Amino acid sequence: MNCLLCEQKLASIPSWQSLFDIETSSLICGNCSKSFERVDIKEEGDIVDHITSIYTYNEPMREYLHQFKFLQDVALAGVFANELRGELARKDAIIVPIPMHPKKKIERTFAHVEEMLVAAGIPFEDLLMKTNTEVMGEKTREERLAMQNLFVIKPGSDIQNTTYILVDDIYTTGTTLRQAAAVLKEAGADRVEAVTLIRAEN
Ligand SMILES: [Zn+2]
């Protein structure tokens, strides 16, 4: 098997662990793995109560995202499975991926954040929907301006008085997470945290 990023042949070490736990077997080589730079930001906030970001947005990470999202290399969804599991292996919270716009989902053919969670074996609930033109079209101009939120709760979803953890690939300004958290809290969520794979400087 070759590294999914640089194509270099992976040294096959049939370790004990890999026999029993296929998910921890490596998809990328040591060099590529080392090229990603941890940032490990953990900060408190008001609308989003706690935010964790794992990596910096350096050049190798930019290339990874490009290959994963835009070249639609879905095999890359599992590259950071261990790191995501490390932050999201919690039984006291409901994991909610940040959705992409329905049109983008059609263009890109897969929901990359969901794919990362699936690859990591992390259970999640798809509770949010991006507001699309169809939903917006039913509202008056005043209502649209008043809304100005990118997200709505999916019809039929039951938001509980508990902790939710939003997951997104990249944190830039934090607007996306704040809007998603506000929607969940308005619907009854007690606490909303967030985990992003990447923190971009803005
Ligand atoms: Zn490599």
Coordinates of C-alpha atoms and ligand atoms in Angstrom, one line a residue:
M1 CA 0.0 0.0 0.0
N2 CA 1.2 3.5 -0.8
C3 CA 0.8 6.8 1.1
L4 CA -2.4 8.4 0.0
L5 CA -0.7 11.8 -0.2
C6 CA 2.8 11.3 -1.7
E7 CA 2.4 7.8 -3.2
Q8 CA 5.5 6.6 -1.4
K9 CA 5.3 3.0 -0.5
L10 CA 4.3 2.5 3.1
A11 CA 6.5 0.3 5.1
S12 CA 4.3 -2.6 6.0
I13 CA 4.7 -3.5 9.6
P14 CA 2.0 -6.1 10.3
S15 CA 1.9 -5.1 14.0
W16 CA -0.2 -6.8 16.6
Q17 CA -2.5 -3.9 16.8
S18 CA -3.2 -3.6 13.1
L19 CA -4.4 -7.1 13.0
F20 CA -7.1 -6.4 15.5
D21 CA -7.8 -2.8 14.8
I22 CA -7.8 -2.0 11.1
E23 CA -8.9 1.6 11.7
T24 CA -5.6 2.6 13.4
S25 CA -3.5 1.3 10.5
S26 CA -1.9 4.3 8.8
L27 CA -3.1 5.7 5.5
I28 CA -0.2 8.1 5.0
C29 CA 3.5 7.9 5.5
G30 CA 5.6 9.2 8.4
N31 CA 6.9 12.1 6.4
C32 CA 3.5 13.3 5.4
S33 CA 2.2 12.8 8.9
K34 CA 5.0 14.9 10.3
S35 CA 4.4 17.7 7.8
F36 CA 1.1 18.6 9.6
E37 CA 1.6 21.0 12.5
R38 CA -0.5 20.7 15.7
V39 CA -1.9 23.8 17.1
D40 CA -4.1 22.3 19.9
I41 CA -6.2 25.4 20.5
K42 CA -8.8 25.1 23.3
E43 CA -10.7 28.2 24.1
E44 CA -13.9 29.2 25.9
G45 CA -16.6 31.4 24.3
D46 CA -20.1 32.6 24.9
I47 CA -22.2 31.4 21.9
V48 CA -19.9 28.5 21.3
D49 CA -19.0 27.5 24.8
H50 CA -15.8 25.7 24.0
I51 CA -13.8 25.4 20.8
T52 CA -11.0 22.9 20.0
S53 CA -8.9 23.2 16.9
I54 CA -6.3 20.5 16.2
Y55 CA -4.0 21.6 13.3
T56 CA -2.6 24.8 11.7
Y57 CA -3.5 25.6 8.1
N58 CA 0.0 25.1 6.7
E59 CA 0.9 24.2 3.1
P60 CA 0.6 20.4 3.5
M61 CA -2.8 20.9 5.2
R62 CA -3.9 23.1 2.3
E63 CA -2.9 20.4 -0.1
Y64 CA -4.6 17.8 1.9
L65 CA -7.9 19.7 1.9
H66 CA -7.6 20.4 -1.8
Q67 CA -7.2 16.8 -2.7
F68 CA -9.9 15.7 -0.3
K69 CA -12.6 18.3 -0.9
F70 CA -12.1 19.6 -4.4
L71 CA -10.5 16.6 -6.1
Q72 CA -13.0 14.4 -4.2
D73 CA -10.5 11.9 -3.0
V74 CA -12.8 10.3 -0.5
A75 CA -10.2 7.8 0.7
L76 CA -8.6 10.7 2.5
A77 CA -11.5 11.0 4.9
G78 CA -9.7 8.7 7.3
V79 CA -6.3 10.4 7.5
F80 CA -7.2 12.2 10.8
A81 CA -9.5 9.6 12.2
N82 CA -7.4 9.0 15.3
E83 CA -7.1 12.7 16.1
L84 CA -10.8 13.3 15.7
R85 CA -11.6 10.3 17.8
G86 CA -9.3 11.7 20.5
E87 CA -11.4 14.9 20.7
L88 CA -14.8 13.4 20.0
A89 CA -14.9 10.1 21.9
R90 CA -17.5 11.3 24.4
K91 CA -20.7 9.7 25.5
D92 CA -22.1 12.8 27.1
A93 CA -22.6 14.8 24.0
I94 CA -24.2 14.7 20.6
I95 CA -21.9 15.2 17.6
V96 CA -23.3 17.4 14.8
P97 CA -21.4 18.0 11.5
I98 CA -21.6 21.4 9.9
P99 CA -23.4 20.8 6.6
M100 CA -22.5 22.2 3.3
H101 CA -24.8 24.1 1.0
P102 CA -27.1 21.6 -0.8
K103 CA -25.9 22.9 -4.2
K104 CA -22.3 22.4 -3.2
K105 CA -23.1 18.9 -1.9
I106 CA -24.3 18.1 -5.4
E107 CA -21.2 19.6 -7.1
R108 CA -18.8 17.9 -4.7
T109 CA -20.9 14.7 -4.5
F110 CA -20.0 14.0 -0.9
A111 CA -20.3 15.7 2.5
H112 CA -16.6 15.9 3.5
V113 CA -17.2 16.5 7.3
E114 CA -19.6 13.6 7.5
E115 CA -17.2 11.4 5.6
M116 CA -14.5 12.2 8.2
L117 CA -16.8 11.2 11.0
V118 CA -17.9 8.0 9.3
A119 CA -14.2 7.1 8.6
A120 CA -13.4 7.6 12.3
G121 CA -16.4 5.5 13.4
I122 CA -17.8 8.5 15.4
P123 CA -21.6 8.4 15.7
F124 CA -23.2 11.7 14.7
E125 CA -26.6 13.3 14.1
D126 CA -27.3 15.3 11.0
L127 CA -29.4 18.0 12.6
L128 CA -28.5 21.1 10.7
M129 CA -29.4 22.2 7.2
K130 CA -28.1 25.2 5.3
T131 CA -30.8 27.6 4.4
N132 CA -31.3 27.4 0.7
T133 CA -33.1 29.5 -1.8
E134 CA -36.2 27.3 -1.6
V135 CA -36.6 28.0 2.1
M136 CA -35.7 31.6 1.8
G137 CA -38.1 32.1 -1.1
E138 CA -41.1 31.4 1.2
K139 CA -40.2 34.4 3.3
T140 CA -40.7 38.1 2.9
R141 CA -37.7 40.3 2.4
E142 CA -38.0 41.5 6.0
E143 CA -38.1 38.0 7.3
R144 CA -35.1 37.1 5.3
L145 CA -33.1 40.0 6.6
A146 CA -34.2 39.2 10.2
M147 CA -33.1 35.6 9.8
Q148 CA -29.6 36.0 8.3
N149 CA -28.6 32.7 9.8
L150 CA -27.0 30.2 7.5
F151 CA -28.6 27.3 9.3
V152 CA -31.9 25.8 10.3
I153 CA -32.7 22.8 12.3
K154 CA -33.8 19.9 10.1
P155 CA -37.5 19.5 10.2
G156 CA -38.5 16.7 12.7
S157 CA -35.3 16.9 14.7
D158 CA -35.6 16.8 18.4
I159 CA -33.1 19.2 20.1
Q160 CA -32.5 18.1 23.7
N161 CA -31.4 20.0 26.8
T162 CA -27.9 18.5 26.5
T163 CA -24.4 19.2 25.1
Y164 CA -23.9 19.3 21.3
I165 CA -20.5 19.3 19.6
L166 CA -20.3 20.9 16.2
V167 CA -17.6 19.5 13.8
D168 CA -16.1 21.4 10.9
D169 CA -13.0 21.0 8.8
I170 CA -11.7 24.6 9.2
Y171 CA -12.2 27.5 11.5
T172 CA -11.5 30.9 9.9
T173 CA -13.7 33.6 11.4
G174 CA -15.9 31.5 13.6
T175 CA -19.1 32.9 12.1
T176 CA -20.2 29.5 10.8
L177 CA -19.8 27.9 14.3
R178 CA -21.5 30.8 16.1
Q179 CA -24.5 30.7 13.8
A180 CA -24.9 27.0 14.1
A181 CA -24.5 27.1 17.9
A182 CA -27.1 29.9 18.1
V183 CA -29.7 27.9 16.1
L184 CA -29.1 24.8 18.4
K185 CA -29.4 26.9 21.6
E186 CA -32.6 28.6 20.4
A187 CA -34.0 25.2 19.8
G188 CA -33.2 24.1 23.4
A189 CA -29.5 22.9 23.5
D190 CA -28.0 23.4 26.9
R191 CA -24.4 23.7 25.7
V192 CA -22.7 23.8 22.3
E193 CA -19.0 23.0 21.8
A194 CA -17.0 22.8 18.6
V195 CA -14.1 20.8 17.2
T196 CA -12.4 21.8 14.0
L197 CA -9.6 19.9 12.3
I198 CA -7.9 23.1 11.3
R199 CA -7.5 26.7 12.6
A200 CA -6.7 29.2 9.9
E201 CA -5.3 32.6 10.8
N202 CA -7.6 35.4 9.9
Ligands
ZN1 ZN 3.4 10.5 2.2

